[in-house]
XYZ file of C-alpha atoms in Angstrom:
558
model
C -20.726 -8.943 10.423
C -20.915 -6.083 7.936
C -18.553 -3.115 8.328
C -20.016 -0.001 9.888
C -18.373 2.405 7.462
C -21.149 4.579 5.946
C -19.667 4.491 2.483
C -22.869 5.585 0.830
C -24.875 7.454 3.362
C -23.684 7.809 6.945
C -24.046 11.170 8.617
C -21.188 13.593 8.357
C -18.177 12.989 10.578
C -17.880 15.263 13.540
C -21.461 16.494 13.777
C -21.693 16.172 17.544
C -18.367 17.914 18.050
C -19.596 20.843 15.988
C -22.842 21.246 17.982
C -22.759 23.828 20.751
C -23.337 22.530 24.270
C -26.568 24.437 24.750
C -28.105 22.626 21.801
C -27.243 19.086 22.753
C -30.650 18.617 24.343
C -32.424 19.400 21.109
C -33.884 16.954 18.602
C -31.720 13.884 18.072
C -29.562 13.537 14.996
C -30.877 10.938 12.597
C -27.786 8.772 12.165
C -24.828 9.250 14.416
C -21.456 9.266 12.772
C -18.577 7.084 13.885
C -16.973 10.040 15.640
C -20.063 10.442 17.770
C -19.599 6.912 18.996
C -15.917 7.505 19.705
C -14.730 5.368 16.805
C -13.320 8.010 14.491
C -9.976 6.190 14.248
C -11.688 2.995 13.106
C -13.896 4.935 10.705
C -10.940 6.731 9.124
C -8.941 3.516 8.877
C -11.807 1.752 7.091
C -12.458 4.728 4.860
C -8.761 4.947 3.977
C -8.645 1.201 3.281
C -11.730 1.376 1.075
C -10.320 4.366 -0.806
C -6.920 2.712 -1.171
C -8.394 -0.543 -2.508
C -10.588 1.165 -5.093
C -7.840 3.617 -6.019
C -5.428 0.726 -6.450
C -7.981 -0.947 -8.700
C -8.282 2.282 -10.705
C -4.498 2.549 -10.914
C -4.211 -1.049 -12.122
C -6.786 -0.306 -14.793
C -4.741 2.789 -15.638
C -1.745 0.544 -16.147
C -3.920 -1.661 -18.337
C -4.869 1.431 -20.323
C -1.209 2.367 -20.785
C -0.340 -1.228 -21.672
C -3.017 -1.253 -24.356
C -1.734 2.058 -25.707
C 1.854 0.790 -25.741
C 0.869 -2.500 -27.347
C -1.194 -0.885 -30.095
C 0.886 2.199 -30.864
C 4.282 1.743 -29.175
C 6.275 4.888 -28.397
C 6.145 6.665 -31.738
C 4.657 9.766 -33.298
C 1.023 8.661 -32.931
C 1.432 8.124 -29.210
C 3.268 11.439 -28.871
C 0.345 13.212 -30.577
C -2.183 11.615 -28.219
C -0.078 12.429 -25.162
C -0.059 16.100 -26.125
C -3.870 15.936 -26.080
C -3.662 13.906 -22.861
C -2.371 17.086 -21.224
C -5.985 18.293 -21.115
C -7.371 15.511 -18.865
C -4.177 15.604 -16.787
C -4.647 19.299 -16.074
C -8.403 18.866 -15.614
C -7.804 16.092 -13.081
C -5.595 18.373 -10.996
C -7.842 21.428 -11.298
C -11.252 19.829 -11.039
C -10.949 16.525 -9.161
C -7.818 16.123 -7.076
C -6.724 19.597 -6.015
C -8.343 22.794 -7.260
C -12.080 22.265 -6.894
C -11.650 20.020 -3.853
C -9.652 22.691 -2.012
C -12.535 25.124 -2.522
C -15.534 22.879 -2.033
C -14.537 20.500 0.766
C -14.076 23.403 3.252
C -17.248 25.053 1.914
C -19.330 21.897 2.376
C -17.668 21.248 5.746
C -18.692 24.726 6.938
C -22.230 24.200 5.620
C -22.440 20.846 7.414
C -21.197 22.481 10.625
C -23.845 25.202 10.230
C -26.523 22.541 9.778
C -25.336 20.749 12.933
C -25.303 24.004 14.911
C -28.941 24.695 13.969
C -30.587 21.298 13.350
C -34.128 22.722 13.588
C -33.602 25.515 11.047
C -36.054 25.634 8.160
C -33.339 26.257 5.583
C -30.613 23.699 4.964
C -27.167 25.324 4.417
C -25.918 22.365 2.384
C -28.702 22.588 -0.174
C -28.325 26.353 -0.226
C -24.663 25.910 -1.128
C -25.522 23.528 -3.959
C -28.236 25.834 -5.299
C -25.884 28.816 -5.362
C -22.795 27.113 -6.777
C -23.627 24.129 -8.999
C -25.506 25.915 -11.840
C -22.812 28.584 -12.216
C -19.979 26.103 -12.110
C -21.693 23.857 -14.667
C -22.017 26.766 -17.104
C -18.357 27.644 -16.550
C -17.280 24.028 -17.212
C -19.362 23.846 -20.404
C -18.080 27.170 -21.730
C -14.483 26.135 -21.045
C -14.947 22.872 -22.948
C -16.365 24.660 -25.991
C -13.603 27.265 -25.992
C -10.943 24.580 -25.788
C -12.424 22.725 -28.761
C -12.292 25.931 -30.784
C -8.753 26.805 -29.702
C -7.288 23.292 -30.004
C -4.863 24.157 -32.874
C -3.386 27.060 -30.939
C -3.078 24.971 -27.767
C -1.202 22.188 -29.578
C 1.163 24.733 -31.079
C 1.927 26.115 -27.614
C 2.298 22.720 -25.912
C 4.399 20.940 -28.538
C 5.713 23.258 -31.262
C 8.139 20.584 -32.447
C 5.516 18.040 -33.583
C 6.030 17.236 -37.294
C 2.265 16.867 -37.977
C 0.017 18.503 -35.351
C -3.321 17.587 -36.981
C -3.678 14.290 -35.124
C -2.924 16.015 -31.822
C -5.580 18.662 -32.608
C -8.231 15.989 -33.292
C -7.393 14.204 -30.052
C -7.438 17.472 -28.105
C -10.952 18.282 -29.296
C -12.160 14.883 -28.111
C -10.482 15.183 -24.712
C -11.843 18.731 -24.231
C -15.160 17.207 -23.174
C -13.519 16.296 -19.867
C -13.655 19.930 -18.727
C -17.390 19.453 -18.253
C -17.428 15.860 -17.010
C -14.402 16.215 -14.718
C -15.851 19.409 -13.247
C -19.091 17.663 -12.340
C -17.107 14.684 -11.052
C -14.997 16.902 -8.803
C -18.074 18.686 -7.460
C -19.768 15.413 -6.550
C -16.578 14.021 -5.009
C -16.054 17.050 -2.773
C -19.667 17.059 -1.588
C -19.726 13.332 -0.878
C -16.388 13.273 0.961
C -17.466 16.180 3.128
C -20.482 14.027 4.051
C -18.179 11.077 4.916
C -19.351 9.136 1.881
C -16.312 7.549 0.236
C -17.379 4.614 -1.926
C -18.548 6.504 -5.018
C -15.658 9.031 -5.058
C -13.138 6.211 -4.679
C -14.648 4.318 -7.630
C -14.395 7.109 -10.206
C -11.067 6.034 -11.697
C -12.267 2.453 -12.028
C -15.126 3.765 -14.169
C -12.888 6.214 -16.027
C -10.205 3.756 -17.064
C -12.768 1.083 -17.876
C -14.366 3.518 -20.323
C -11.036 4.338 -21.972
C -9.955 0.699 -22.314
C -13.314 -0.415 -23.712
C -13.420 2.431 -26.244
C -9.808 1.835 -27.238
C -10.362 -1.871 -27.861
C -13.574 -1.255 -29.791
C -12.447 1.606 -32.031
C -8.655 1.379 -32.334
C -8.760 -0.446 -35.685
C -10.976 2.238 -37.270
C -9.940 5.428 -35.450
C -6.347 4.718 -34.535
C -5.071 6.629 -31.511
C -8.125 8.907 -31.694
C -9.995 6.023 -30.020
C -8.017 6.665 -26.837
C -9.095 10.314 -26.895
C -12.708 9.267 -27.420
C -12.281 6.962 -24.437
C -11.490 9.988 -22.275
C -14.899 11.429 -23.193
C -16.660 8.140 -22.420
C -14.764 7.612 -19.172
C -15.586 11.134 -17.995
C -19.297 10.490 -18.426
C -19.011 7.257 -16.446
C -17.334 9.108 -13.557
C -20.314 11.434 -13.285
C -22.794 8.560 -13.468
C -21.046 6.713 -10.635
C -21.514 9.623 -8.207
C -24.512 11.717 -9.251
C -27.234 9.305 -8.004
C -25.510 8.971 -4.616
C -25.234 12.733 -4.175
C -28.832 13.192 -5.282
C -30.004 10.798 -2.564
C -27.947 12.619 0.070
C -29.329 16.020 -0.888
C -32.886 14.793 -1.240
C -32.832 13.625 2.372
C -31.043 16.723 3.681
C -34.123 18.805 4.355
C -36.524 21.248 2.656
C -35.346 23.337 -0.243
C -34.156 26.707 1.107
C -36.013 29.860 0.263
C -34.150 32.414 -1.798
C -32.289 35.150 0.073
C -32.173 33.316 3.367
C -29.235 33.819 5.701
C -28.022 30.279 5.032
C -28.184 30.772 1.292
C -26.318 34.060 1.469
C -23.587 32.565 3.650
C -23.219 29.575 1.358
C -23.030 31.809 -1.657
C -20.348 33.978 -0.097
C -18.224 30.975 0.748
C -18.612 29.167 -2.561
C -17.973 32.227 -4.736
C -14.982 33.727 -2.893
C -13.003 34.980 -5.874
C -9.737 35.269 -3.947
C -9.993 31.642 -2.825
C -10.860 30.500 -6.343
C -7.889 32.427 -7.749
C -5.361 31.028 -5.270
C -6.556 27.438 -5.634
C -6.643 27.502 -9.437
C -3.283 29.225 -9.729
C -1.695 26.681 -7.413
C -3.157 23.778 -9.391
C -2.050 25.319 -12.688
C 1.461 25.908 -11.400
C 1.654 22.317 -10.196
C 0.426 20.936 -13.486
C 2.736 23.233 -15.435
C 5.546 20.767 -14.812
C 3.854 18.508 -17.360
C 3.705 21.428 -19.829
C 7.401 22.091 -19.328
C 8.329 18.432 -19.813
C 6.387 18.017 -23.044
C 7.512 21.367 -24.387
C 11.169 20.428 -23.859
C 10.692 16.846 -25.092
C 8.853 17.840 -28.293
C 12.161 18.881 -29.866
C 13.865 15.573 -28.973
C 13.695 12.426 -31.161
C 10.334 10.734 -31.663
C 9.228 8.740 -28.624
C 10.701 11.031 -25.969
C 7.277 12.245 -24.805
C 6.026 8.651 -24.694
C 8.991 7.453 -22.623
C 8.424 10.285 -20.160
C 4.739 9.455 -19.924
C 5.150 5.729 -19.285
C 7.907 6.319 -16.731
C 5.917 8.947 -14.883
C 2.702 6.919 -14.788
C 4.421 3.927 -13.164
C 6.727 5.921 -10.887
C 3.881 7.959 -9.436
C 1.805 4.962 -8.341
C 3.372 4.945 -4.836
C 2.661 8.666 -4.531
C -0.983 8.182 -5.516
C -1.448 5.403 -2.956
C 0.326 7.366 -0.233
C -2.089 10.290 -0.629
C -5.225 8.188 -0.191
C -5.178 8.730 3.569
C -4.799 12.492 3.093
C -7.774 12.471 0.740
C -9.904 10.774 3.389
C -8.742 13.005 6.262
C -8.917 16.329 4.395
C -12.573 16.856 5.432
C -11.615 15.920 9.009
C -8.947 18.642 9.116
C -11.314 21.149 7.480
C -14.060 20.429 10.019
C -11.617 20.633 12.928
C -10.459 24.060 11.780
C -14.061 25.151 11.215
C -14.711 24.282 14.883
C -11.505 26.004 16.023
C -9.955 22.689 17.130
C -6.371 23.434 16.014
C -4.862 20.705 18.185
C -6.870 17.948 16.503
C -5.975 19.339 13.077
C -2.264 19.409 14.006
C -2.244 15.817 15.229
C -4.049 14.635 12.127
C -1.710 16.456 9.735
C 1.452 15.227 11.490
C 0.177 11.649 11.385
C -0.758 11.935 7.728
C 2.674 13.283 6.751
C 4.465 10.468 8.571
C 2.292 7.667 7.160
C 2.321 9.054 3.625
C 6.124 9.353 3.729
C 6.491 5.721 4.804
C 4.303 4.491 1.955
C 5.807 6.641 -0.786
C 9.426 6.011 0.210
C 8.894 2.262 0.276
C 7.402 2.509 -3.209
C 10.224 4.762 -4.392
C 12.807 2.232 -3.191
C 11.087 -0.555 -5.137
C 10.795 1.614 -8.250
C 14.463 2.611 -8.154
C 15.708 -0.925 -7.585
C 13.414 -2.710 -10.046
C 12.696 -0.162 -12.799
C 13.894 -2.264 -15.797
C 12.040 -5.366 -14.584
C 8.827 -3.411 -13.925
C 8.806 -1.800 -17.370
C 9.679 -5.061 -19.139
C 6.862 -6.912 -17.391
C 4.302 -4.166 -17.956
C 5.019 -2.896 -21.448
C 7.590 -4.858 -23.474
C 5.351 -6.477 -26.047
C 3.862 -5.577 -29.414
C 5.182 -2.241 -30.678
C 7.024 -1.505 -27.381
C 10.619 -2.702 -27.867
C 13.553 -3.501 -25.589
C 15.091 -0.132 -26.416
C 11.881 1.543 -25.227
C 12.114 -0.457 -21.993
C 15.693 0.661 -21.330
C 14.907 4.328 -22.041
C 11.746 4.318 -19.932
C 13.375 2.521 -16.984
C 16.264 4.977 -16.799
C 13.820 7.902 -16.729
C 11.668 6.173 -14.107
C 14.621 5.841 -11.750
C 15.215 9.577 -11.970
C 11.522 10.285 -11.359
C 11.615 8.151 -8.202
C 14.001 10.674 -6.633
C 11.201 13.246 -6.583
C 8.417 11.025 -5.238
C 8.784 12.190 -1.649
C 8.536 15.797 -2.842
C 5.382 15.043 -4.847
C 3.851 13.264 -1.838
C 4.655 16.068 0.586
C 3.288 18.743 -1.733
C 0.036 16.802 -2.121
C -0.291 16.266 1.631
C 0.788 19.715 2.820
C -1.203 21.844 0.413
C -4.432 20.332 1.737
C -3.532 21.764 5.130
C -2.945 25.228 3.670
C -6.389 25.292 2.051
C -8.317 23.328 4.715
C -9.520 26.487 6.472
C -11.367 27.568 3.312
C -9.544 30.921 3.192
C -7.408 32.302 0.346
C -3.669 31.966 0.904
C -1.041 32.936 -1.639
C 1.962 31.206 -0.097
C 1.329 27.767 -1.746
C 1.000 29.537 -5.111
C 4.341 31.266 -4.619
C 6.035 28.053 -3.481
C 4.680 26.125 -6.453
C 5.647 28.906 -8.872
C 9.183 28.876 -7.480
C 9.380 25.127 -8.051
C 7.993 25.538 -11.555
C 10.625 28.138 -12.448
C 13.366 25.905 -11.073
C 12.023 22.980 -13.142
C 11.960 25.097 -16.305
C 15.437 26.532 -15.776
C 17.054 23.253 -14.778
C 15.302 21.395 -17.608
C 16.386 23.897 -20.237
C 19.983 23.565 -19.045
C 19.916 19.765 -18.622
C 18.295 18.705 -21.919
C 21.396 19.382 -24.089
C 23.542 17.552 -21.520
C 21.419 14.550 -20.457
C 18.551 14.544 -22.936
C 15.217 13.236 -21.716
C 16.742 12.135 -18.399
C 17.540 15.768 -17.670
C 13.829 16.618 -17.954
C 12.954 14.024 -15.299
C 15.760 15.281 -13.034
C 14.480 18.846 -13.337
C 10.996 17.648 -12.360
C 12.351 15.947 -9.222
C 14.411 18.992 -8.276
C 11.579 21.490 -8.743
C 8.921 19.563 -6.819
C 11.329 18.809 -3.960
C 12.119 22.513 -3.662
C 8.400 23.305 -3.455
C 7.927 20.646 -0.764
C 10.729 22.191 1.314
C 9.141 25.645 1.041
C 5.712 24.362 2.070
C 6.977 22.229 4.938
C 9.229 24.819 6.541
C 6.432 27.428 6.572
C 3.728 25.153 8.017
C 4.065 26.362 11.608
C 3.638 30.007 10.538
C 1.197 29.905 7.626
C -0.888 26.751 7.974
C -1.689 24.145 10.629
C 1.040 24.709 13.271
C 2.817 21.349 13.182
C 5.835 20.585 15.360
C 8.390 21.076 12.599
C 11.513 19.605 14.299
C 9.648 16.395 15.148
C 8.218 16.107 11.629
C 11.634 16.660 10.016
C 13.251 14.079 12.292
C 10.675 11.429 11.368
C 11.078 12.211 7.661
C 14.879 11.967 7.918
C 14.715 8.563 9.608
C 12.250 7.248 7.039
C 14.379 8.574 4.152
C 17.495 6.914 5.556
C 15.669 3.589 5.768
C 14.447 3.960 2.174
C 17.954 4.664 0.812
C 19.357 1.556 2.496
C 16.395 -0.532 1.305
C 16.830 0.671 -2.290
C 20.480 -0.383 -2.178
C 19.551 -3.853 -0.938
C 16.878 -4.170 -3.626
C 19.289 -3.073 -6.335
C 21.757 -5.807 -5.327
C 19.063 -8.499 -5.311
C 17.480 -7.377 -8.615
C 20.605 -8.359 -10.533
C 20.625 -11.990 -9.325
C 17.714 -13.727 -11.172
C 17.596 -13.509 -14.950
C 13.794 -13.528 -15.294
C 12.225 -10.115 -14.642
C 9.378 -11.489 -12.492
C 11.775 -13.399 -10.253
C 14.078 -10.362 -10.031
C 11.172 -8.076 -9.130
C 9.902 -10.485 -6.474
C 13.294 -10.997 -4.830
C 14.195 -7.312 -4.898
C 10.790 -6.258 -3.507
C 11.124 -8.712 -0.629
C 14.603 -7.402 0.115
C 13.363 -3.787 0.073
C 10.456 -4.641 2.372
C 12.659 -6.530 4.842
C 15.371 -3.883 5.079
C 12.907 -0.983 5.117
C 10.738 -2.501 7.849
C 13.725 -3.521 9.979
C 15.262 -0.050 9.812
C 11.960 1.699 10.546
C 11.698 -0.436 13.671
C 15.357 0.060 14.645
C 15.137 3.839 14.115
C 11.913 3.998 16.159
C 9.893 5.643 13.389
C 6.621 6.586 15.068
C 4.370 5.992 12.045
C 5.607 2.398 11.791
C 5.337 1.381 15.453
C 1.518 0.875 15.556
C 1.808 -1.683 12.735
C 4.530 -3.529 14.689
C 2.392 -3.575 17.839
C -0.652 -4.899 15.968
C 1.409 -7.630 14.253
C 3.054 -8.616 17.556
C -0.312 -8.798 19.302
C -1.737 -11.030 16.581
C 1.283 -13.348 16.753
C 0.851 -13.656 20.517
C -2.838 -14.474 20.081
C -2.028 -17.173 17.517
C 0.617 -18.739 19.737
């Protein structure tokens, strides 16, 4: 039996809930969503699983990309130059795909979908009106930004890494990666529109396409272009991300209804929502402040010995994998929260946000415990070959352990900020909280680098992002979705306690076998056993459904 998840074209989630009672006798909706059949939990679970599987595949390909880079170029000056240029796609990912554009467009599309559901017989379609008013302008803005960045690449490299001995290679790579401002912008637009329509397959596959493009280009051109081939791969991968989604979105819009006339009420409303300058400013400033931690790290590391930027990069990429996986559920449920708030259903939004925080914390803290306990074995297995030496492994593993201390903060910031922006209204509090964390990162990093070197940079990152998470969480009940803060804090404390104990058990077991694969396997099993046992003993609510399902299956088998 095929799954019922409409990964490419089911109707938008929550349409019936958004329709006023007096209109329920009107023309039937073409394809009822899972929520209309009372199966929203099953739908979200399948959508989250699909997103997690494809995101995991994209992350594994990302590791393959980093392995290829480490094998070909090690952790020297060439890699440092590319990683300075890599700042561009990192920032563009945050601004245009993961956070910035999504925070603006998912609520906008959710409101347009709700307006379509409220007036199913209207001649003008609010969704197509929104696209007509926003996509051309945004495309021109993306293109202009890419051109300006190509022109200003030398100045950008000087600002990002003034300590580079020869910036010319970094400038060349930056000009190649600047193309992602256009391709990532279009990718983010398609992703937001499709997720708002409960279509998850294409958005979840973008990083598979992206990393495949980088790896293929790197393998084909590395001998002739050197590390510039990796930068060219960013351009190729960005184009593939657009191609994965654009046909799917085109089919959705083509079947949405007649093209709206100009100056209709729907078009004017869509235009007002999509071009709210205050909302755009708050979202972009938040995303820039969040990404500024990368700027601070590379700025401070550029004056350290060659390879420092590379060690930071490899450690961060691996350490953040648990955080990326933990946020997959929040990515899926963000449109659900936005639609609930658009309908005025605050209680449903609160329940969804509380559940997301608890589940995301369980996933990321389990991953953080494994990373802390097994860091040297993970890095040795992934990277220690070719130009990547044992000394690089030791340096990277020590940094990765420090990064793991901030994973819960990164996860909470990613989960909570979606709630702040889910109503589609400008709010400056997340910007202030992120700016405060950024300033703490910069100050602590500047002080710590002379004392602890590159490890001090990672510690400053963990401290700054954790401070931001505390600010966002403690203000949720007043400034965002009104969660039950004492209950949320209690669940987080119990989960954190279990993770600390599990990390200790994993650390003890990791030192027993000599082979890194055996050590990683034994330590991971120990972390899983201790973590799961303590979650059950402490009655952590996010973990109990999994225990009940497993117990029920065991009873059925017996």
